[in-house]
XYZ file of N, CA and C in Angstrom:
735
model
N 40.533 -57.061 4.487
C 41.130 -57.414 5.771
C 41.460 -58.904 5.863
N 40.912 -59.713 4.954
C 41.105 -61.158 5.022
C 42.462 -61.548 4.460
N 43.235 -62.302 5.214
C 44.522 -62.809 4.767
C 44.611 -64.284 5.100
N 45.545 -64.981 4.442
C 45.744 -66.400 4.730
C 46.195 -66.566 6.170
N 45.641 -67.567 6.836
C 45.945 -67.777 8.255
C 47.277 -68.464 8.421
N 48.132 -67.855 9.214
C 49.441 -68.411 9.546
C 49.545 -68.442 11.070
N 49.417 -69.615 11.703
C 49.428 -69.673 13.171
C 50.740 -69.225 13.792
N 51.805 -69.141 12.983
C 53.107 -68.739 13.515
C 53.351 -67.238 13.407
N 52.493 -66.514 12.681
C 52.782 -65.125 12.347
C 52.887 -64.226 13.576
N 51.931 -64.331 14.487
C 51.918 -63.434 15.637
C 53.181 -63.591 16.480
N 53.515 -64.817 16.801
C 54.698 -65.058 17.621
C 55.984 -64.632 16.956
N 56.032 -64.788 15.647
C 57.235 -64.419 14.905
C 57.525 -62.930 15.047
N 56.457 -62.126 15.151
C 56.655 -60.689 15.208
C 56.852 -60.119 16.593
N 56.520 -60.901 17.645
C 56.515 -60.317 18.991
C 57.272 -61.145 20.023
N 57.712 -62.343 19.674
C 58.249 -63.277 20.673
C 59.337 -62.674 21.553
N 60.239 -61.910 20.960
C 61.392 -61.418 21.719
C 61.017 -60.395 22.784
N 59.845 -59.745 22.650
C 59.440 -58.761 23.653
C 58.083 -59.106 24.268
N 57.559 -60.294 24.001
C 56.209 -60.629 24.460
C 56.083 -60.493 25.977
N 57.022 -61.035 26.720
C 56.909 -61.012 28.177
C 56.898 -59.589 28.728
N 57.578 -58.677 28.051
C 57.564 -57.276 28.476
C 56.195 -56.664 28.225
N 55.575 -57.015 27.093
C 54.298 -56.395 26.732
C 53.145 -56.875 27.611
N 53.279 -58.027 28.254
C 52.199 -58.545 29.100
C 52.532 -58.442 30.585
N 53.506 -57.625 30.896
C 53.942 -57.500 32.280
C 52.889 -56.952 33.215
N 51.893 -56.240 32.667
C 50.848 -55.656 33.517
C 49.641 -56.568 33.677
N 49.658 -57.753 33.084
C 48.519 -58.661 33.194
C 48.507 -59.353 34.564
N 47.333 -59.773 35.026
C 47.214 -60.375 36.368
C 47.644 -61.840 36.380
N 48.913 -62.078 36.164
C 49.416 -63.439 36.023
C 49.161 -64.282 37.268
N 49.442 -63.725 38.435
C 49.293 -64.503 39.672
C 47.839 -64.917 39.893
N 46.905 -63.978 39.683
C 45.486 -64.290 39.862
C 45.019 -65.309 38.834
N 45.532 -65.206 37.604
C 45.152 -66.149 36.551
C 45.628 -67.553 36.894
N 46.871 -67.667 37.315
C 47.423 -68.967 37.682
C 46.646 -69.571 38.843
N 46.291 -68.750 39.818
C 45.546 -69.232 40.975
C 44.217 -69.841 40.540
N 43.489 -69.145 39.670
C 42.188 -69.652 39.234
C 42.329 -70.888 38.352
N 43.316 -70.912 37.478
C 43.517 -72.088 36.634
C 43.815 -73.319 37.489
N 44.610 -73.144 38.521
C 44.916 -74.277 39.406
C 43.664 -74.745 40.143
N 42.824 -73.805 40.571
C 41.578 -74.183 41.243
C 40.650 -74.928 40.287
N 40.552 -74.459 39.055
C 39.674 -75.097 38.082
C 40.173 -76.488 37.700
N 41.483 -76.670 37.705
C 42.057 -77.973 37.351
C 41.870 -79.008 38.455
N 41.664 -78.542 39.677
C 41.432 -79.438 40.820
C 42.510 -80.513 40.934
N 43.748 -80.106 40.708
C 44.873 -81.019 40.862
C 45.171 -81.876 39.651
N 44.330 -81.810 38.627
C 44.517 -82.637 37.444
C 45.430 -82.002 36.414
N 45.737 -82.729 35.354
C 46.626 -82.223 34.307
C 45.980 -81.105 33.495
N 46.821 -80.181 33.008
C 46.360 -78.992 32.295
C 46.998 -78.960 30.910
N 46.176 -78.630 29.918
C 46.658 -78.403 28.555
C 46.364 -76.952 28.205
N 47.390 -76.203 27.818
C 47.177 -74.805 27.453
C 47.283 -74.635 25.944
N 46.192 -74.180 25.332
C 46.202 -73.781 23.928
C 46.840 -72.393 23.855
N 47.802 -72.209 22.955
C 48.497 -70.932 22.888
C 49.381 -70.713 24.098
N 50.186 -71.720 24.407
C 51.022 -71.679 25.619
C 52.083 -70.598 25.551
N 52.497 -70.213 24.343
C 53.421 -69.097 24.159
C 54.730 -69.246 24.893
N 55.112 -68.203 25.613
C 56.388 -68.198 26.333
C 56.284 -68.821 27.712
N 55.118 -69.360 28.047
C 54.973 -70.027 29.339
C 54.649 -69.101 30.492
N 54.106 -67.926 30.211
C 53.760 -66.978 31.283
C 52.895 -67.630 32.347
N 51.977 -68.493 31.946
C 51.094 -69.177 32.889
C 51.553 -70.603 33.162
N 52.048 -71.269 32.140
C 52.389 -72.685 32.272
C 53.541 -72.915 33.240
N 54.545 -72.072 33.195
C 55.706 -72.277 34.071
C 55.321 -72.171 35.545
N 54.620 -71.112 35.980
C 54.223 -71.082 37.398
C 53.238 -72.183 37.775
N 52.387 -72.630 36.836
C 51.507 -73.755 37.157
C 52.331 -75.016 37.401
N 53.336 -75.239 36.556
C 54.197 -76.406 36.734
C 54.968 -76.304 38.049
N 55.375 -75.098 38.418
C 56.097 -74.902 39.671
C 55.220 -75.220 40.876
N 53.908 -75.126 40.695
C 52.973 -75.482 41.769
C 52.686 -76.977 41.801
N 53.291 -77.714 40.911
C 53.149 -79.161 40.930
C 52.160 -79.727 39.935
N 51.581 -78.884 39.079
C 50.638 -79.376 38.084
C 51.374 -79.979 36.895
N 50.791 -81.027 36.345
C 51.263 -81.553 35.077
C 50.709 -80.661 33.978
N 51.585 -80.017 33.206
C 51.172 -79.037 32.202
C 51.762 -79.405 30.854
N 50.946 -79.276 29.802
C 51.400 -79.445 28.433
C 50.819 -78.304 27.610
N 51.311 -78.144 26.391
C 50.827 -77.021 25.607
C 50.879 -77.261 24.113
N 50.106 -76.438 23.401
C 50.140 -76.375 21.942
C 50.287 -74.909 21.569
N 51.174 -74.621 20.622
C 51.351 -73.238 20.178
C 51.803 -73.230 18.723
N 51.368 -72.200 17.996
C 51.714 -72.112 16.588
C 53.075 -71.524 16.320
N 53.721 -70.941 17.340
C 54.954 -70.191 17.125
C 56.183 -70.891 17.686
N 57.089 -71.369 16.835
C 58.348 -71.937 17.333
C 59.171 -70.913 18.109
N 59.064 -69.642 17.715
C 59.837 -68.604 18.389
C 59.374 -68.413 19.834
N 58.073 -68.441 20.048
C 57.555 -68.308 21.412
C 57.956 -69.515 22.257
N 57.855 -70.697 21.681
C 58.193 -71.917 22.409
C 59.676 -71.939 22.765
N 60.520 -71.406 21.893
C 61.956 -71.358 22.176
C 62.240 -70.532 23.431
N 61.506 -69.436 23.614
C 61.683 -68.623 24.820
C 61.196 -69.381 26.046
N 60.090 -70.104 25.916
C 59.626 -70.958 27.004
C 60.698 -71.946 27.415
N 61.339 -72.547 26.451
C 62.366 -73.561 26.737
C 63.545 -72.997 27.525
N 63.805 -71.696 27.358
C 64.941 -71.079 28.038
C 64.637 -70.674 29.470
N 63.366 -70.791 29.892
C 63.008 -70.416 31.248
C 63.234 -71.594 32.202
N 63.622 -71.319 33.449
C 63.806 -72.412 34.411
C 62.539 -73.248 34.531
N 62.643 -74.543 34.266
C 61.504 -75.440 34.291
C 60.771 -75.541 32.974
N 60.972 -74.589 32.089
C 60.284 -74.597 30.807
C 60.682 -75.742 29.911
N 61.910 -76.198 30.079
C 62.395 -77.304 29.234
C 61.690 -78.613 29.557
N 61.015 -78.679 30.704
C 60.338 -79.916 31.107
C 58.866 -79.955 30.721
N 58.359 -78.872 30.140
C 56.950 -78.807 29.744
C 56.812 -79.279 28.305
N 56.070 -80.358 28.048
C 55.913 -80.833 26.672
C 55.033 -79.882 25.861
N 55.554 -79.441 24.723
C 54.832 -78.512 23.861
C 54.853 -79.036 22.434
N 53.697 -79.012 21.797
C 53.572 -79.378 20.391
C 53.353 -78.101 19.586
N 54.139 -77.895 18.541
C 53.977 -76.733 17.675
C 52.934 -77.060 16.616
N 51.863 -76.268 16.600
C 50.796 -76.506 15.641
C 49.619 -75.596 15.901
N 48.608 -75.719 15.076
C 47.365 -74.949 15.183
C 46.498 -75.584 16.274
N 46.243 -74.843 17.345
C 45.539 -75.454 18.483
C 44.060 -75.722 18.193
N 43.548 -75.262 17.072
C 42.168 -75.595 16.728
C 42.064 -76.989 16.126
N 43.194 -77.575 15.753
C 43.168 -78.876 15.074
C 44.166 -79.885 15.620
N 45.246 -79.433 16.232
C 46.317 -80.323 16.671
C 45.888 -81.131 17.896
N 46.114 -82.433 17.840
C 45.807 -83.316 18.960
C 47.093 -83.778 19.629
N 47.047 -83.893 20.953
C 48.157 -84.454 21.712
C 47.625 -85.595 22.556
N 48.515 -86.412 23.060
C 48.110 -87.561 23.856
C 47.629 -87.136 25.231
N 46.755 -87.943 25.789
C 46.328 -87.744 27.160
C 44.944 -87.143 27.293
N 44.383 -87.259 28.504
C 43.129 -86.627 28.874
C 43.421 -85.623 29.978
N 42.766 -84.480 29.912
C 43.108 -83.371 30.797
C 41.906 -82.941 31.633
N 42.221 -82.448 32.821
C 41.185 -81.899 33.692
C 40.798 -80.495 33.258
N 41.747 -79.806 32.607
C 41.507 -78.423 32.201
C 42.246 -78.137 30.897
N 41.533 -77.514 29.962
C 42.152 -76.914 28.783
C 41.966 -75.409 28.923
N 43.041 -74.651 28.788
C 42.997 -73.205 28.987
C 43.345 -72.476 27.700
N 42.569 -71.424 27.417
C 42.815 -70.570 26.246
C 42.591 -69.132 26.707
N 43.668 -68.460 27.075
C 43.565 -67.166 27.745
C 43.990 -66.013 26.836
N 43.927 -64.808 27.404
C 44.517 -63.610 26.808
C 44.011 -63.330 25.397
N 42.704 -63.539 25.181
C 42.049 -63.210 23.905
C 42.503 -64.077 22.738
N 43.199 -65.165 23.015
C 43.807 -65.947 21.946
C 42.778 -66.672 21.088
N 41.552 -66.871 21.592
C 40.497 -67.449 20.761
C 40.277 -66.599 19.515
N 40.497 -65.280 19.619
C 40.273 -64.379 18.490
C 41.387 -64.455 17.450
N 42.476 -65.110 17.778
C 43.548 -65.272 16.791
C 43.154 -66.227 15.680
N 42.168 -67.072 15.940
C 41.686 -67.983 14.901
C 40.891 -67.185 13.878
N 41.008 -67.513 12.586
C 40.570 -66.585 11.538
C 39.093 -66.602 11.192
N 38.327 -67.555 11.704
C 36.940 -67.679 11.267
C 36.103 -68.330 12.360
N 34.777 -68.215 12.204
C 33.878 -68.895 13.129
C 34.095 -70.399 13.067
N 34.289 -70.931 11.868
C 34.498 -72.373 11.711
C 35.734 -72.832 12.479
N 36.802 -72.055 12.423
C 38.026 -72.414 13.146
C 37.806 -72.347 14.652
N 37.017 -71.388 15.114
C 36.746 -71.280 16.539
C 35.854 -72.423 17.029
N 34.864 -72.813 16.216
C 34.054 -73.984 16.551
C 34.946 -75.226 16.629
N 35.860 -75.363 15.684
C 36.788 -76.499 15.694
C 37.657 -76.483 16.941
N 38.030 -75.300 17.402
C 38.842 -75.173 18.615
C 38.087 -75.694 19.828
N 36.812 -75.321 19.948
C 36.009 -75.821 21.068
C 35.896 -77.343 21.013
N 35.710 -77.878 19.823
C 35.608 -79.337 19.692
C 36.944 -80.000 20.017
N 38.033 -79.353 19.634
C 39.347 -79.907 19.940
C 39.604 -79.885 21.444
N 39.166 -78.805 22.106
C 39.303 -78.748 23.562
C 38.516 -79.869 24.219
N 37.267 -80.060 23.781
C 36.430 -81.112 24.357
C 37.045 -82.493 24.152
N 37.677 -82.689 22.993
C 38.289 -83.986 22.691
C 39.463 -84.295 23.615
N 40.068 -83.250 24.205
C 41.204 -83.449 25.107
C 40.780 -83.582 26.573
N 39.506 -83.329 26.871
C 39.063 -83.327 28.263
C 38.623 -84.713 28.725
N 38.912 -85.010 29.965
C 38.342 -86.198 30.577
C 36.915 -85.865 31.021
N 36.085 -86.849 31.285
C 34.714 -86.563 31.735
C 34.712 -85.623 32.935
N 33.892 -84.578 32.854
C 33.841 -83.586 33.922
C 34.898 -82.507 33.808
N 35.757 -82.594 32.778
C 36.817 -81.608 32.606
C 36.294 -80.264 32.145
N 37.130 -79.248 32.267
C 36.725 -77.869 31.978
C 37.571 -77.254 30.861
N 36.931 -76.344 30.126
C 37.598 -75.519 29.123
C 37.355 -74.068 29.528
N 38.429 -73.294 29.749
C 38.286 -71.906 30.169
C 38.817 -70.987 29.072
N 38.021 -69.974 28.750
C 38.348 -69.010 27.699
C 38.319 -67.611 28.296
N 39.385 -66.847 28.073
C 39.438 -65.450 28.487
C 39.467 -64.575 27.242
N 38.586 -63.565 27.185
C 38.536 -62.713 25.998
C 37.913 -61.371 26.325
N 38.175 -60.364 25.473
C 37.504 -59.088 25.634
C 36.117 -59.143 25.000
N 35.246 -58.292 25.501
C 33.891 -58.197 24.976
C 33.915 -57.226 23.793
N 33.424 -57.624 22.633
C 33.442 -56.723 21.467
C 32.718 -55.409 21.748
N 33.271 -54.310 21.203
C 32.681 -52.982 21.380
C 32.791 -52.203 20.072
N 31.998 -52.557 19.064
C 32.059 -51.844 17.784
C 31.760 -50.361 17.920
N 31.042 -49.958 18.975
C 30.724 -48.556 19.170
C 31.936 -47.685 19.461
N 33.061 -48.299 19.803
C 34.276 -47.532 20.071
C 34.963 -47.063 18.792
N 34.440 -47.496 17.634
C 35.052 -47.157 16.352
C 34.257 -46.046 15.659
N 34.949 -45.214 14.932
C 34.328 -44.167 14.132
C 34.674 -44.425 12.667
N 33.633 -44.656 11.873
C 33.807 -44.979 10.451
C 34.766 -46.155 10.274
N 34.663 -47.114 11.189
C 35.426 -48.351 11.068
C 36.846 -48.297 11.573
N 37.270 -47.157 12.142
C 38.658 -47.028 12.600
C 38.705 -46.504 14.028
N 39.809 -46.780 14.698
C 40.015 -46.285 16.065
C 41.501 -46.146 16.333
N 41.838 -45.175 17.154
C 43.211 -44.976 17.596
C 43.155 -44.646 19.075
N 43.873 -45.430 19.885
C 43.795 -45.200 21.332
C 45.154 -45.374 21.979
N 45.334 -44.652 23.077
C 46.533 -44.774 23.892
C 46.302 -45.873 24.914
N 47.160 -46.893 24.916
C 47.006 -48.019 25.836
C 47.736 -47.802 27.151
N 48.940 -47.243 27.074
C 49.705 -46.987 28.294
C 50.737 -45.900 28.029
N 51.106 -45.232 29.109
C 52.052 -44.122 29.007
C 52.926 -44.104 30.248
N 54.222 -44.141 30.040
C 55.177 -44.022 31.142
C 56.388 -43.251 30.639
N 57.345 -43.026 31.517
C 58.550 -42.302 31.111
C 59.383 -43.097 30.115
N 59.222 -44.423 30.124
C 60.071 -45.274 29.292
C 59.376 -45.820 28.053
N 58.046 -45.987 28.132
C 57.331 -46.640 27.036
C 56.006 -45.940 26.782
N 55.726 -45.712 25.505
C 54.405 -45.268 25.080
C 53.836 -46.370 24.194
N 52.629 -46.827 24.518
C 51.991 -47.892 23.739
C 50.642 -47.406 23.238
N 50.485 -47.359 21.927
C 49.237 -46.961 21.288
C 48.786 -48.077 20.361
N 47.503 -48.005 19.970
C 46.966 -49.036 19.076
C 46.077 -48.395 18.020
N 46.353 -48.727 16.767
C 45.487 -48.355 15.651
C 44.706 -49.595 15.245
N 43.404 -49.419 14.990
C 42.564 -50.576 14.690
C 41.569 -50.241 13.590
N 41.228 -51.255 12.822
C 40.188 -51.154 11.806
C 39.263 -52.350 11.963
N 37.952 -52.099 11.882
C 36.980 -53.142 12.157
C 36.054 -53.355 10.964
N 35.639 -54.597 10.794
C 34.622 -54.964 9.822
C 33.502 -55.664 10.575
N 32.485 -54.931 11.038
C 31.424 -55.558 11.818
C 30.685 -56.651 11.066
N 30.549 -56.509 9.764
C 29.814 -57.506 8.985
C 30.494 -58.864 9.032
N 31.837 -58.863 9.113
C 32.599 -60.106 9.143
C 33.127 -60.440 10.536
N 32.901 -59.531 11.497
C 33.456 -59.663 12.847
C 34.973 -59.837 12.814
N 35.610 -59.021 11.993
C 37.063 -59.034 11.866
C 37.636 -57.696 12.318
N 38.790 -57.765 12.930
C 39.488 -56.563 13.363
C 40.982 -56.730 13.083
N 41.571 -55.709 12.489
C 43.022 -55.668 12.291
C 43.585 -54.585 13.193
N 44.590 -54.919 13.977
C 45.198 -53.946 14.878
C 46.705 -53.916 14.683
N 47.279 -52.762 14.945
C 48.731 -52.644 15.039
C 49.045 -51.828 16.286
N 49.707 -52.446 17.229
C 50.184 -51.718 18.398
C 51.491 -51.024 18.022
N 51.636 -49.788 18.460
C 52.839 -48.999 18.198
C 53.540 -48.789 19.532
N 54.710 -49.391 19.671
C 55.463 -49.322 20.934
C 56.668 -48.413 20.742
N 56.660 -47.300 21.456
C 57.741 -46.327 21.350
C 58.588 -46.339 22.612
N 59.892 -46.538 22.431
C 60.848 -46.497 23.532
C 62.054 -45.677 23.089
N 62.993 -45.483 24.008
C 64.214 -44.755 23.650
C 64.986 -45.484 22.564
N 64.754 -46.791 22.444
C 65.456 -47.570 21.422
C 64.833 -47.497 20.048
N 63.629 -46.918 19.935
C 63.001 -46.800 18.638
C 61.530 -47.174 18.660
N 60.986 -47.392 17.479
C 59.576 -47.708 17.299
C 59.437 -49.172 16.903
N 58.475 -49.857 17.506
C 58.207 -51.254 17.182
C 56.731 -51.382 16.818
N 56.440 -51.979 15.669
C 55.069 -52.211 15.231
C 54.704 -53.666 15.474
N 53.546 -53.878 16.119
C 53.107 -55.213 16.508
C 51.715 -55.472 15.929
N 51.637 -55.996 14.692
C 50.335 -56.212 14.052
C 49.681 -57.516 14.501
N 48.350 -57.536 14.451
C 47.599 -58.750 14.776
C 46.241 -58.685 14.092
N 45.715 -59.852 13.761
C 44.374 -59.971 13.202
C 43.482 -60.710 14.196
N 42.214 -60.308 14.266
C 41.285 -60.887 15.228
C 39.970 -61.219 14.531
N 39.427 -62.385 14.826
C 38.042 -62.684 14.478
C 37.312 -62.737 15.812
N 36.654 -61.626 16.161
C 36.046 -61.544 17.479
C 34.689 -62.237 17.505
N 34.255 -62.587 18.708
C 32.988 -63.295 18.889
C 32.332 -62.789 20.168
N 31.013 -62.795 20.175
C 30.254 -62.375 21.339
C 30.227 -63.506 22.372
N 30.115 -63.175 23.652
C 30.058 -64.230 24.666
C 28.992 -65.280 24.384
N 27.793 -64.851 23.953
C 26.731 -65.816 23.662
C 27.104 -66.719 22.490
N 27.875 -66.184 21.551
C 28.330 -66.993 20.416
C 29.298 -68.072 20.893
N 30.173 -67.721 21.817
C 31.090 -68.703 22.388
C 30.327 -69.779 23.153
N 29.248 -69.378 23.847
C 28.420 -70.360 24.553
C 27.846 -71.384 23.576
N 27.410 -70.918 22.412
C 26.855 -71.828 21.413
C 27.939 -72.756 20.867
N 29.151 -72.235 20.680
C 30.256 -73.084 20.240
C 30.499 -74.198 21.250
N 30.419 -73.853 22.531
C 30.600 -74.864 23.577
C 29.514 -75.925 23.488
N 28.271 -75.513 23.262
C 27.189 -76.479 23.139
C 27.400 -77.411 21.956
N 27.867 -76.851 20.850
C 28.135 -77.680 19.671
C 29.218 -78.717 19.956
N 30.114 -78.388 20.902
C 31.193 -79.304 21.272
C 30.802 -80.227 22.424
N 29.550 -80.146 22.879
C 29.089 -81.029 23.943
C 29.377 -80.550 25.342
N 29.665 -79.242 25.493
C 29.973 -78.682 26.808
C 28.880 -77.703 27.235
N 28.825 -77.431 28.519
C 27.878 -76.470 29.066
C 28.632 -75.398 29.849
N 28.110 -74.165 29.806
C 28.764 -73.107 30.564
C 28.535 -73.310 32.053
N 29.625 -73.255 32.797
C 29.567 -73.410 34.254
C 29.680 -72.072 34.966
N 30.562 -71.189 34.467
C 30.778 -69.881 35.083
C 31.047 -68.843 33.999
N 30.737 -67.611 34.306
C 31.243 -66.468 33.538
C 31.533 -65.344 34.511
N 32.785 -64.913 34.543
C 33.225 -63.827 35.415
C 33.742 -62.670 34.580
N 33.866 -61.520 35.206
C 34.395 -60.350 34.516
C 35.923 -60.321 34.524
N 36.534 -61.110 35.411
C 37.991 -61.103 35.514
C 38.428 -62.350 36.286
N 39.730 -62.421 36.561
C 40.282 -63.601 37.218
C 40.110 -63.580 38.729
N 39.478 -62.543 39.271
C 39.134 -62.553 40.696
C 37.677 -62.962 40.901
N 37.042 -63.424 39.834
C 35.658 -63.897 39.847
C 34.651 -62.791 40.126
N 34.964 -61.568 39.687
C 33.992 -60.484 39.782
C 32.786 -60.814 38.903
N 31.584 -60.393 39.301
C 30.395 -60.698 38.504
C 30.481 -60.090 37.101
N 30.014 -60.824 36.126
C 29.950 -60.333 34.752
C 28.660 -59.525 34.605
N 28.780 -58.261 34.158
C 27.635 -57.361 34.077
C 27.580 -56.703 32.702
N 26.581 -55.842 32.523
C 26.449 -55.106 31.267
C 27.654 -54.220 30.991
N 28.362 -53.828 32.022
C 29.500 -52.920 31.874
C 30.838 -53.640 31.742
N 30.838 -54.949 31.811
C 32.100 -55.700 31.752
C 32.728 -55.584 30.366
N 34.020 -55.354 30.344
C 34.752 -55.240 29.072
C 35.526 -56.510 28.731
N 35.623 -57.416 29.688
C 36.300 -58.699 29.484
C 35.481 -59.798 30.149
N 35.775 -61.027 29.777
C 35.104 -62.133 30.456
C 36.020 -63.346 30.548
N 35.811 -64.105 31.605
C 36.431 -65.407 31.784
C 35.280 -66.410 31.821
N 35.194 -67.239 30.806
C 34.081 -68.184 30.677
C 34.586 -69.607 30.861
N 33.903 -70.358 31.715
C 34.295 -71.727 32.038
C 33.209 -72.670 31.525
N 33.629 -73.618 30.693
C 32.715 -74.612 30.136
C 33.112 -75.994 30.651
N 32.108 -76.827 30.841
C 32.389 -78.138 31.438
C 31.820 -79.260 30.563
N 32.616 -80.294 30.419
C 32.175 -81.492 29.728
C 31.395 -82.363 30.726
N 30.216 -82.832 30.390
C 29.461 -83.648 31.353
C 30.280 -84.837 31.839
N 30.116 -85.148 33.101
C 30.903 -86.222 33.685
C 30.106 -87.452 33.941
């Protein structure tokens, strides 16, 4: 399952339809919470992509910048009203540095798992901390690993079903390495589209330790962007880490 890491690979395969595939995500609630966490200060988004979150944050008056590995995703951001004014650096967000100090660094939509190893994820936390001003926050959104959903290391599930689109996902897991390879299969009247991705998943407590190694402390953990309590049954989490001020 191990392949050479290419930060541009995911965007190259999905950029043209990315906004359609995330249309059911709680964008408005996410933007609302990110703005509250930023407390009026500048925001840096790791994995800014097509600007699903960055553009509405900028429209609310926030200073927003981003880092993304995919030139194709950034090109779509540039074509959106206001997107051309958001400074974006193309690069690996676990290592790429940009100028400035930020009140908030955001890494949403499971994108922490796009990094290929624990070492890369630790580096990402340290890179986030390096961009924060004293008292600044780093927020990570991710799904909670569930190896029990797999049978003999494989799983096939239906993600959504409508008259126009059927979306399914085939997955293979390596619990020993905490690696998962997935391919979403999107069927429409226009044909079949395969959307592959690789994930190095991590447990919430493991992410907490990464934050500590980067000099941050966990401030909040919610089950979603409406700040629902995180419980044993939660399948996702929004974790907020803070740099001491």
